[in-house]
Amino acid sequence: NAAWLAATTHIVASFAMLVLLRRGLPGFPDEERLAYIASHRAAWIGGWMLWQVAAILLIGFYGVLALRFRGIASVVAMGVATAGLAIDFICETRYIGVLPELRGAAFAALDRELEVLIGYAANGLYTVALVLLVIAGWRQLPKAALALAVPVVVSGFALAAASLAHDARLEMITSAILFPLFTLLILVVGLWLRRSES
């Protein structure tokens, strides 16, 4: 169930990123972004809240794997992922409640800070946690999951690098690769968990 919930919320949140949030994110002029956020406030809030739910359910999914694999790598993975969740949650809350009220240099400064914290720090920590869980469970995980983990990890680190470099185009490309592959990985692992329990 943790896998299905995590996969479903990632699909919904990814769709929300394209439909509800995209015009308010880096890649568009600041004035256009602010105008979009002001005129679509409910969509802006709802889109970020969907990502917060997705992040919480991701930690639940990681927790299921950590309990199954056990060992120090799993414990460290959960600590790393939880740190990512804390950063994610705080930044998304600031996207909702603080960023729309700012203008000019203050808007640009906070926007850049949140871009780096979410894209580089939180996403990077989630990716490191996934690497640790794959290491912890590589003898148990199905080959399809291990094969999928490689491009997921590569695109996860690529997104982190793009966020650090403030490259909106590369962030969009790496996100378009990462989220569908990661969702597929969750589904593959979910099927494996269901089969192994029956």
CSV table of N, CA, C and O in Angstrom, one decimal, residues 35-154:
chain,number,residue,atom,x,y,z
A,35,ALA,N,2.4,37.5,-11.4
A,35,ALA,CA,1.1,37.7,-11.8
A,35,ALA,C,0.3,36.4,-11.9
A,35,ALA,O,-0.9,36.4,-11.5
A,36,TYR,N,1.0,35.4,-12.3
A,36,TYR,CA,0.3,34.1,-12.3
A,36,TYR,C,0.0,33.6,-10.9
A,36,TYR,O,-1.1,33.2,-10.6
A,37,ILE,N,0.9,33.7,-10.0
A,37,ILE,CA,0.7,33.3,-8.6
A,37,ILE,C,-0.5,34.1,-8.0
A,37,ILE,O,-1.3,33.5,-7.3
A,38,ALA,N,-0.5,35.4,-8.2
A,38,ALA,CA,-1.5,36.2,-7.6
A,38,ALA,C,-2.9,35.9,-8.1
A,38,ALA,O,-3.9,35.9,-7.4
A,39,SER,N,-3.0,35.5,-9.4
A,39,SER,CA,-4.3,35.2,-10.0
A,39,SER,C,-4.7,33.8,-9.9
A,39,SER,O,-5.8,33.4,-10.3
A,40,HIS,N,-3.8,32.9,-9.5
A,40,HIS,CA,-4.1,31.5,-9.3
A,40,HIS,C,-3.6,31.0,-7.9
A,40,HIS,O,-3.0,30.0,-7.8
A,41,ARG,N,-4.0,31.8,-6.9
A,41,ARG,CA,-3.4,31.5,-5.6
A,41,ARG,C,-3.9,30.1,-5.1
A,41,ARG,O,-3.1,29.4,-4.5
A,42,ALA,N,-5.1,29.7,-5.3
A,42,ALA,CA,-5.6,28.4,-4.8
A,42,ALA,C,-4.9,27.3,-5.5
A,42,ALA,O,-4.5,26.3,-4.9
A,43,ALA,N,-4.6,27.4,-6.8
A,43,ALA,CA,-3.9,26.4,-7.6
A,43,ALA,C,-2.4,26.4,-7.1
A,43,ALA,O,-1.9,25.2,-6.9
A,44,TRP,N,-1.8,27.5,-6.8
A,44,TRP,CA,-0.5,27.6,-6.3
A,44,TRP,C,-0.4,26.8,-4.9
A,44,TRP,O,0.5,26.0,-4.7
A,45,ILE,N,-1.3,27.1,-4.0
A,45,ILE,CA,-1.3,26.5,-2.7
A,45,ILE,C,-1.5,25.0,-2.9
A,45,ILE,O,-0.8,24.2,-2.3
A,46,GLY,N,-2.5,24.6,-3.6
A,46,GLY,CA,-2.9,23.2,-3.8
A,46,GLY,C,-1.8,22.4,-4.4
A,46,GLY,O,-1.5,21.3,-4.0
A,47,GLY,N,-1.1,23.0,-5.4
A,47,GLY,CA,0.0,22.3,-6.1
A,47,GLY,C,1.1,21.9,-5.1
A,47,GLY,O,1.6,20.8,-5.1
A,48,TRP,N,1.5,22.9,-4.3
A,48,TRP,CA,2.6,22.7,-3.3
A,48,TRP,C,2.1,21.7,-2.2
A,48,TRP,O,2.9,20.9,-1.7
A,49,MET,N,0.9,21.8,-1.8
A,49,MET,CA,0.4,20.9,-0.8
A,49,MET,C,0.4,19.4,-1.3
A,49,MET,O,0.7,18.5,-0.5
A,50,LEU,N,0.1,19.2,-2.6
A,50,LEU,CA,0.2,17.9,-3.2
A,50,LEU,C,1.6,17.4,-3.1
A,50,LEU,O,1.8,16.2,-2.8
A,51,TRP,N,2.6,18.2,-3.3
A,51,TRP,CA,4.0,17.8,-3.2
A,51,TRP,C,4.4,17.5,-1.8
A,51,TRP,O,5.2,16.6,-1.5
A,52,GLN,N,3.8,18.2,-0.8
A,52,GLN,CA,4.1,17.9,0.6
A,52,GLN,C,3.5,16.5,0.9
A,52,GLN,O,4.2,15.7,1.6
A,53,VAL,N,2.3,16.2,0.4
A,53,VAL,CA,1.7,14.9,0.7
A,53,VAL,C,2.6,13.8,0.0
A,53,VAL,O,2.9,12.7,0.6
A,54,ALA,N,3.0,14.1,-1.2
A,54,ALA,CA,3.9,13.1,-2.0
A,54,ALA,C,5.2,12.9,-1.2
A,54,ALA,O,5.7,11.7,-1.1
A,55,ALA,N,5.8,13.9,-0.6
A,55,ALA,CA,7.0,13.8,0.1
A,55,ALA,C,6.8,12.9,1.4
A,55,ALA,O,7.6,12.0,1.7
A,56,ILE,N,5.7,13.1,2.1
A,56,ILE,CA,5.4,12.3,3.3
A,56,ILE,C,5.3,10.9,2.9
A,56,ILE,O,5.8,10.0,3.6
A,57,LEU,N,4.5,10.6,1.9
A,57,LEU,CA,4.3,9.2,1.5
A,57,LEU,C,5.5,8.6,0.9
A,57,LEU,O,5.7,7.4,1.0
A,58,LEU,N,6.4,9.4,0.3
A,58,LEU,CA,7.7,8.8,-0.1
A,58,LEU,C,8.5,8.3,1.1
A,58,LEU,O,9.1,7.2,1.0
A,59,ILE,N,8.5,9.1,2.2
A,59,ILE,CA,9.2,8.6,3.4
A,59,ILE,C,8.6,7.4,3.9
A,59,ILE,O,9.3,6.5,4.4
A,60,GLY,N,7.2,7.3,3.8
A,60,GLY,CA,6.6,6.0,4.2
A,60,GLY,C,7.0,4.8,3.4
A,60,GLY,O,7.3,3.7,3.9
A,61,PHE,N,7.1,5.0,2.1
A,61,PHE,CA,7.6,4.0,1.2
A,61,PHE,C,9.1,3.6,1.5
A,61,PHE,O,9.4,2.4,1.6
A,62,TYR,N,9.9,4.6,1.7
A,62,TYR,CA,11.3,4.3,2.1
A,62,TYR,C,11.3,3.6,3.4
A,62,TYR,O,12.2,2.7,3.6
A,63,GLY,N,10.4,3.9,4.3
A,63,GLY,CA,10.4,3.2,5.6
A,63,GLY,C,10.1,1.8,5.5
A,63,GLY,O,10.6,0.9,6.2
A,64,VAL,N,9.1,1.4,4.6
A,64,VAL,CA,8.8,0.0,4.3
A,64,VAL,C,10.0,-0.7,3.9
A,64,VAL,O,10.3,-1.9,4.3
A,65,LEU,N,10.8,-0.1,2.9
A,65,LEU,CA,12.0,-0.8,2.4
A,65,LEU,C,13.0,-0.9,3.5
A,65,LEU,O,13.7,-2.0,3.6
A,66,ALA,N,13.2,0.1,4.3
A,66,ALA,CA,14.2,0.1,5.4
A,66,ALA,C,13.9,-1.0,6.4
A,66,ALA,O,14.8,-1.7,6.8
A,67,LEU,N,12.7,-1.2,6.7
A,67,LEU,CA,12.3,-2.2,7.6
A,67,LEU,C,12.5,-3.6,7.0
A,67,LEU,O,12.9,-4.6,7.7
A,68,ARG,N,12.3,-3.7,5.7
A,68,ARG,CA,12.5,-5.0,5.1
A,68,ARG,C,14.0,-5.4,5.0
A,68,ARG,O,14.4,-6.5,5.2
A,69,PHE,N,14.8,-4.4,4.6
A,69,PHE,CA,16.2,-4.6,4.3
A,69,PHE,C,17.1,-4.6,5.6
A,69,PHE,O,18.1,-5.4,5.7
A,70,ARG,N,16.7,-3.8,6.6
A,70,ARG,CA,17.4,-3.6,7.8
A,70,ARG,C,18.9,-3.2,7.6
A,70,ARG,O,19.3,-2.9,6.5
A,71,GLY,N,19.7,-3.2,8.6
A,71,GLY,CA,21.1,-2.9,8.5
A,71,GLY,C,21.3,-1.4,8.6
A,71,GLY,O,20.4,-0.6,8.6
A,72,ILE,N,22.6,-1.1,8.7
A,72,ILE,CA,23.0,0.3,9.0
A,72,ILE,C,22.7,1.2,7.8
A,72,ILE,O,22.3,2.4,7.9
A,73,ALA,N,22.8,0.7,6.6
A,73,ALA,CA,22.5,1.5,5.4
A,73,ALA,C,21.1,1.9,5.4
A,73,ALA,O,20.8,3.1,5.0
A,74,SER,N,20.2,1.1,5.8
A,74,SER,CA,18.7,1.4,5.9
A,74,SER,C,18.5,2.5,6.9
A,74,SER,O,17.7,3.4,6.7
A,75,VAL,N,19.1,2.3,8.0
A,75,VAL,CA,19.0,3.3,9.1
A,75,VAL,C,19.4,4.7,8.7
A,75,VAL,O,18.8,5.7,8.8
A,76,VAL,N,20.6,4.7,8.0
A,76,VAL,CA,21.2,6.0,7.6
A,76,VAL,C,20.3,6.6,6.5
A,76,VAL,O,20.1,7.8,6.4
A,77,ALA,N,19.8,5.7,5.6
A,77,ALA,CA,18.9,6.1,4.5
A,77,ALA,C,17.7,6.9,5.1
A,77,ALA,O,17.3,7.9,4.5
A,78,MET,N,17.1,6.3,6.1
A,78,MET,CA,15.9,7.0,6.7
A,78,MET,C,16.3,8.3,7.3
A,78,MET,O,15.5,9.3,7.2
A,79,GLY,N,17.4,8.4,8.0
A,79,GLY,CA,17.9,9.7,8.5
A,79,GLY,C,18.1,10.7,7.4
A,79,GLY,O,17.6,11.9,7.5
A,80,VAL,N,18.7,10.3,6.3
A,80,VAL,CA,19.0,11.2,5.2
A,80,VAL,C,17.7,11.6,4.5
A,80,VAL,O,17.5,12.8,4.3
A,81,ALA,N,16.8,10.7,4.3
A,81,ALA,CA,15.5,11.0,3.7
A,81,ALA,C,14.6,11.9,4.6
A,81,ALA,O,14.0,12.8,4.1
A,82,THR,N,14.7,11.7,5.9
A,82,THR,CA,13.9,12.6,6.8
A,82,THR,C,14.4,14.0,6.8
A,82,THR,O,13.7,15.0,6.8
A,83,ALA,N,15.8,14.1,6.7
A,83,ALA,CA,16.4,15.5,6.5
A,83,ALA,C,15.9,16.1,5.3
A,83,ALA,O,15.5,17.3,5.2
A,84,GLY,N,15.8,15.3,4.2
A,84,GLY,CA,15.3,15.9,2.9
A,84,GLY,C,13.8,16.3,3.1
A,84,GLY,O,13.4,17.4,2.5
A,85,LEU,N,13.0,15.5,3.8
A,85,LEU,CA,11.6,15.9,4.0
A,85,LEU,C,11.5,17.2,4.8
A,85,LEU,O,10.7,18.0,4.4
A,86,ALA,N,12.3,17.4,5.8
A,86,ALA,CA,12.2,18.6,6.6
A,86,ALA,C,12.5,19.8,5.7
A,86,ALA,O,11.8,20.8,5.8
A,87,ILE,N,13.6,19.7,4.9
A,87,ILE,CA,13.9,20.8,4.0
A,87,ILE,C,12.8,21.1,3.0
A,87,ILE,O,12.4,22.2,2.8
A,88,ASP,N,12.3,20.0,2.4
A,88,ASP,CA,11.2,20.1,1.4
A,88,ASP,C,10.0,20.8,2.0
A,88,ASP,O,9.4,21.7,1.4
A,89,PHE,N,9.6,20.3,3.2
A,89,PHE,CA,8.4,20.8,3.8
A,89,PHE,C,8.5,22.3,4.1
A,89,PHE,O,7.6,23.1,3.9
A,90,ILE,N,9.6,22.7,4.7
A,90,ILE,CA,9.8,24.1,5.1
A,90,ILE,C,9.8,25.0,3.8
A,90,ILE,O,9.2,26.0,3.8
A,91,CYS,N,10.5,24.5,2.8
A,91,CYS,CA,10.6,25.3,1.6
A,91,CYS,C,9.3,25.4,0.8
A,91,CYS,O,8.9,26.5,0.4
A,92,GLU,N,8.6,24.3,0.8
A,92,GLU,CA,7.2,24.4,0.1
A,92,GLU,C,6.3,25.3,0.9
A,92,GLU,O,5.4,26.0,0.3
A,93,THR,N,6.4,25.3,2.2
A,93,THR,CA,5.6,26.2,3.0
A,93,THR,C,5.9,27.6,2.7
A,93,THR,O,5.0,28.5,2.6
A,94,ARG,N,7.2,27.9,2.5
A,94,ARG,CA,7.6,29.3,2.2
A,94,ARG,C,7.2,29.7,0.8
A,94,ARG,O,6.9,30.8,0.5
A,95,TYR,N,7.2,28.7,-0.1
A,95,TYR,CA,6.6,29.0,-1.5
A,95,TYR,C,5.1,29.4,-1.4
A,95,TYR,O,4.7,30.2,-2.1
A,96,ILE,N,4.4,28.7,-0.5
A,96,ILE,CA,3.0,29.0,-0.3
A,96,ILE,C,2.7,30.3,0.4
A,96,ILE,O,2.0,31.1,-0.1
A,97,GLY,N,3.4,30.5,1.5
A,97,GLY,CA,3.0,31.6,2.4
A,97,GLY,C,3.9,32.9,2.3
A,97,GLY,O,3.5,33.9,2.8
A,98,VAL,N,5.1,32.8,1.8
A,98,VAL,CA,6.1,33.9,1.9
A,98,VAL,C,6.4,34.5,0.5
A,98,VAL,O,6.2,35.7,0.3
A,99,LEU,N,6.8,33.6,-0.4
A,99,LEU,CA,7.2,34.1,-1.7
A,99,LEU,C,6.2,35.0,-2.4
A,99,LEU,O,6.6,36.0,-3.0
A,100,PRO,N,4.9,34.6,-2.4
A,100,PRO,CA,3.9,35.5,-3.2
A,100,PRO,C,3.8,36.9,-2.6
A,100,PRO,O,3.3,37.8,-3.4
A,101,GLU,N,4.3,37.2,-1.4
A,101,GLU,CA,4.2,38.5,-0.8
A,101,GLU,C,5.3,39.4,-1.2
A,101,GLU,O,5.3,40.6,-0.9
A,102,LEU,N,6.4,38.8,-1.8
A,102,LEU,CA,7.6,39.6,-2.0
A,102,LEU,C,7.6,40.1,-3.5
A,102,LEU,O,7.0,39.6,-4.4
A,103,ARG,N,8.5,41.1,-3.7
A,103,ARG,CA,8.7,41.7,-5.0
A,103,ARG,C,10.2,42.1,-5.1
A,103,ARG,O,10.9,42.2,-4.2
A,104,GLY,N,10.6,42.3,-6.4
A,104,GLY,CA,11.9,42.7,-6.7
A,104,GLY,C,13.0,41.8,-6.2
A,104,GLY,O,13.0,40.6,-6.3
A,105,ALA,N,14.0,42.5,-5.6
A,105,ALA,CA,15.2,41.8,-5.1
A,105,ALA,C,14.9,40.7,-4.0
A,105,ALA,O,15.5,39.7,-4.0
A,106,ALA,N,13.9,41.1,-3.2
A,106,ALA,CA,13.6,40.1,-2.1
A,106,ALA,C,12.9,38.9,-2.7
A,106,ALA,O,13.2,37.7,-2.2
A,107,PHE,N,12.1,39.0,-3.7
A,107,PHE,CA,11.5,37.9,-4.4
A,107,PHE,C,12.6,37.0,-5.0
A,107,PHE,O,12.6,35.8,-4.9
A,108,ALA,N,13.5,37.7,-5.8
A,108,ALA,CA,14.5,36.9,-6.5
A,108,ALA,C,15.5,36.2,-5.5
A,108,ALA,O,15.8,35.0,-5.8
A,109,ALA,N,15.8,36.8,-4.4
A,109,ALA,CA,16.7,36.2,-3.4
A,109,ALA,C,16.0,34.9,-2.8
A,109,ALA,O,16.7,33.9,-2.7
A,110,LEU,N,14.8,35.1,-2.3
A,110,LEU,CA,14.1,33.9,-1.7
A,110,LEU,C,13.9,32.8,-2.7
A,110,LEU,O,14.0,31.6,-2.4
A,111,ASP,N,13.5,33.2,-3.9
A,111,ASP,CA,13.2,32.3,-5.0
A,111,ASP,C,14.4,31.4,-5.3
A,111,ASP,O,14.4,30.2,-5.4
A,112,ARG,N,15.6,32.1,-5.4
A,112,ARG,CA,16.9,31.4,-5.6
A,112,ARG,C,17.2,30.4,-4.5
A,112,ARG,O,17.6,29.3,-4.7
A,113,GLU,N,17.0,30.9,-3.3
A,113,GLU,CA,17.3,30.1,-2.1
A,113,GLU,C,16.4,28.8,-2.1
A,113,GLU,O,16.9,27.7,-1.8
A,114,LEU,N,15.1,29.0,-2.3
A,114,LEU,CA,14.2,27.9,-2.3
A,114,LEU,C,14.5,26.9,-3.5
A,114,LEU,O,14.4,25.7,-3.3
A,115,GLU,N,14.9,27.4,-4.6
A,115,GLU,CA,15.2,26.6,-5.8
A,115,GLU,C,16.4,25.7,-5.4
A,115,GLU,O,16.4,24.5,-5.7
A,116,VAL,N,17.4,26.2,-4.8
A,116,VAL,CA,18.6,25.4,-4.4
A,116,VAL,C,18.2,24.4,-3.3
A,116,VAL,O,18.6,23.3,-3.3
A,117,LEU,N,17.5,24.9,-2.3
A,117,LEU,CA,17.2,24.0,-1.2
A,117,LEU,C,16.3,22.8,-1.6
A,117,LEU,O,16.5,21.7,-1.1
A,118,ILE,N,15.3,23.1,-2.4
A,118,ILE,CA,14.4,22.0,-2.8
A,118,ILE,C,15.1,21.1,-3.9
A,118,ILE,O,15.2,19.9,-3.8
A,119,GLY,N,15.6,21.8,-4.9
A,119,GLY,CA,16.2,21.0,-6.0
A,119,GLY,C,17.5,20.3,-5.7
A,119,GLY,O,17.7,19.2,-6.1
A,120,TYR,N,18.4,21.0,-5.0
A,120,TYR,CA,19.7,20.5,-4.7
A,120,TYR,C,19.7,19.7,-3.4
A,120,TYR,O,20.1,18.5,-3.3
A,121,ALA,N,19.3,20.4,-2.3
A,121,ALA,CA,19.4,19.8,-1.0
A,121,ALA,C,18.4,18.7,-0.8
A,121,ALA,O,18.8,17.5,-0.6
A,122,ALA,N,17.1,19.0,-0.8
A,122,ALA,CA,16.1,18.0,-0.5
A,122,ALA,C,16.1,16.8,-1.6
A,122,ALA,O,16.2,15.7,-1.2
A,123,ASN,N,16.1,17.2,-2.9
A,123,ASN,CA,16.1,16.2,-3.9
A,123,ASN,C,17.4,15.4,-3.8
A,123,ASN,O,17.4,14.1,-4.0
A,124,GLY,N,18.5,16.1,-3.6
A,124,GLY,CA,19.8,15.3,-3.5
A,124,GLY,C,19.8,14.3,-2.3
A,124,GLY,O,20.3,13.2,-2.4
A,125,LEU,N,19.2,14.7,-1.2
A,125,LEU,CA,19.1,13.8,0.0
A,125,LEU,C,18.2,12.6,-0.3
A,125,LEU,O,18.5,11.5,0.1
A,126,TYR,N,17.0,12.9,-1.0
A,126,TYR,CA,16.2,11.8,-1.3
A,126,TYR,C,16.9,10.8,-2.2
A,126,TYR,O,16.7,9.6,-2.1
A,127,THR,N,17.7,11.3,-3.1
A,127,THR,CA,18.5,10.5,-4.1
A,127,THR,C,19.5,9.7,-3.3
A,127,THR,O,19.7,8.5,-3.6
A,128,VAL,N,20.3,10.3,-2.4
A,128,VAL,CA,21.3,9.6,-1.6
A,128,VAL,C,20.6,8.5,-0.8
A,128,VAL,O,21.1,7.4,-0.7
A,129,ALA,N,19.4,8.8,-0.2
A,129,ALA,CA,18.7,7.8,0.5
A,129,ALA,C,18.3,6.6,-0.3
A,129,ALA,O,18.4,5.4,0.1
A,130,LEU,N,17.9,6.9,-1.6
A,130,LEU,CA,17.5,5.8,-2.5
A,130,LEU,C,18.8,4.9,-2.8
A,130,LEU,O,18.7,3.7,-2.8
A,131,VAL,N,19.9,5.6,-3.0
A,131,VAL,CA,21.2,4.8,-3.2
A,131,VAL,C,21.4,3.9,-2.0
A,131,VAL,O,21.8,2.7,-2.2
A,132,LEU,N,21.3,4.4,-0.8
A,132,LEU,CA,21.6,3.6,0.4
A,132,LEU,C,20.6,2.4,0.5
A,132,LEU,O,21.0,1.3,0.9
A,133,LEU,N,19.3,2.7,0.1
A,133,LEU,CA,18.3,1.6,0.2
A,133,LEU,C,18.6,0.5,-0.9
A,133,LEU,O,18.4,-0.7,-0.6
A,134,VAL,N,19.0,0.9,-2.0
A,134,VAL,CA,19.4,0.0,-3.1
A,134,VAL,C,20.6,-0.9,-2.6
A,134,VAL,O,20.7,-2.1,-2.8
A,135,ILE,N,21.6,-0.2,-2.0
A,135,ILE,CA,22.7,-0.9,-1.5
A,135,ILE,C,22.3,-1.9,-0.4
A,135,ILE,O,22.8,-3.1,-0.4
A,136,ALA,N,21.4,-1.5,0.4
A,136,ALA,CA,20.9,-2.4,1.5
A,136,ALA,C,20.2,-3.6,1.0
A,136,ALA,O,20.2,-4.6,1.6
A,137,GLY,N,19.5,-3.4,-0.1
A,137,GLY,CA,18.6,-4.4,-0.6
A,137,GLY,C,18.9,-5.0,-1.9
A,137,GLY,O,18.1,-5.7,-2.5
A,138,TRP,N,20.1,-4.8,-2.4
A,138,TRP,CA,20.4,-5.2,-3.8
A,138,TRP,C,20.4,-6.7,-4.0
A,138,TRP,O,20.1,-7.2,-5.1
A,139,ARG,N,20.5,-7.5,-2.9
A,139,ARG,CA,20.4,-9.0,-3.0
A,139,ARG,C,19.0,-9.4,-3.1
A,139,ARG,O,18.7,-10.5,-3.6
A,140,GLN,N,18.1,-8.6,-2.6
A,140,GLN,CA,16.6,-8.9,-2.6
A,140,GLN,C,15.8,-8.3,-3.7
A,140,GLN,O,14.9,-8.9,-4.2
A,141,LEU,N,16.2,-7.1,-4.1
A,141,LEU,CA,15.4,-6.4,-5.1
A,141,LEU,C,15.4,-7.1,-6.4
A,141,LEU,O,16.4,-7.7,-6.8
A,142,PRO,N,14.3,-7.0,-7.2
A,142,PRO,CA,14.2,-7.6,-8.5
A,142,PRO,C,15.2,-6.9,-9.5
A,142,PRO,O,15.5,-5.7,-9.3
A,143,LYS,N,15.6,-7.6,-10.5
A,143,LYS,CA,16.6,-7.0,-11.4
A,143,LYS,C,16.0,-5.8,-12.1
A,143,LYS,O,16.7,-4.8,-12.4
A,144,ALA,N,14.7,-5.8,-12.4
A,144,ALA,CA,14.1,-4.6,-13.0
A,144,ALA,C,14.2,-3.4,-12.2
A,144,ALA,O,14.5,-2.3,-12.7
A,145,ALA,N,14.0,-3.5,-10.9
A,145,ALA,CA,14.2,-2.4,-9.9
A,145,ALA,C,15.6,-1.9,-9.9
A,145,ALA,O,15.9,-0.7,-9.9
A,146,LEU,N,16.6,-2.8,-9.9
A,146,LEU,CA,18.0,-2.4,-9.9
A,146,LEU,C,18.3,-1.7,-11.2
A,146,LEU,O,19.1,-0.7,-11.1
A,147,ALA,N,17.8,-2.2,-12.3
A,147,ALA,CA,18.1,-1.5,-13.6
A,147,ALA,C,17.5,-0.1,-13.6
A,147,ALA,O,18.1,0.8,-14.1
A,148,LEU,N,16.3,0.0,-13.1
A,148,LEU,CA,15.6,1.3,-13.1
A,148,LEU,C,16.3,2.3,-12.1
A,148,LEU,O,16.3,3.5,-12.4
A,149,ALA,N,16.9,1.8,-11.1
A,149,ALA,CA,17.5,2.6,-10.1
A,149,ALA,C,18.6,3.4,-10.6
A,149,ALA,O,18.9,4.6,-10.2
A,150,VAL,N,19.3,2.9,-11.6
A,150,VAL,CA,20.5,3.6,-12.2
A,150,VAL,C,20.0,4.9,-12.9
A,150,VAL,O,20.6,6.0,-12.5
A,151,PRO,N,19.1,4.9,-13.8
A,151,PRO,CA,18.7,6.2,-14.4
A,151,PRO,C,18.0,7.1,-13.5
A,151,PRO,O,18.1,8.3,-13.6
A,152,VAL,N,17.3,6.5,-12.5
A,152,VAL,CA,16.6,7.4,-11.5
A,152,VAL,C,17.7,8.1,-10.7
A,152,VAL,O,17.6,9.3,-10.4
A,153,VAL,N,18.7,7.4,-10.2
A,153,VAL,CA,19.7,8.1,-9.4
A,153,VAL,C,20.5,9.1,-10.2
A,153,VAL,O,20.8,10.2,-9.8
A,154,VAL,N,20.8,8.7,-11.5
A,154,VAL,CA,21.6,9.7,-12.3
A,154,VAL,C,20.8,10.9,-12.6
A,154,VAL,O,21.3,12.1,-12.5
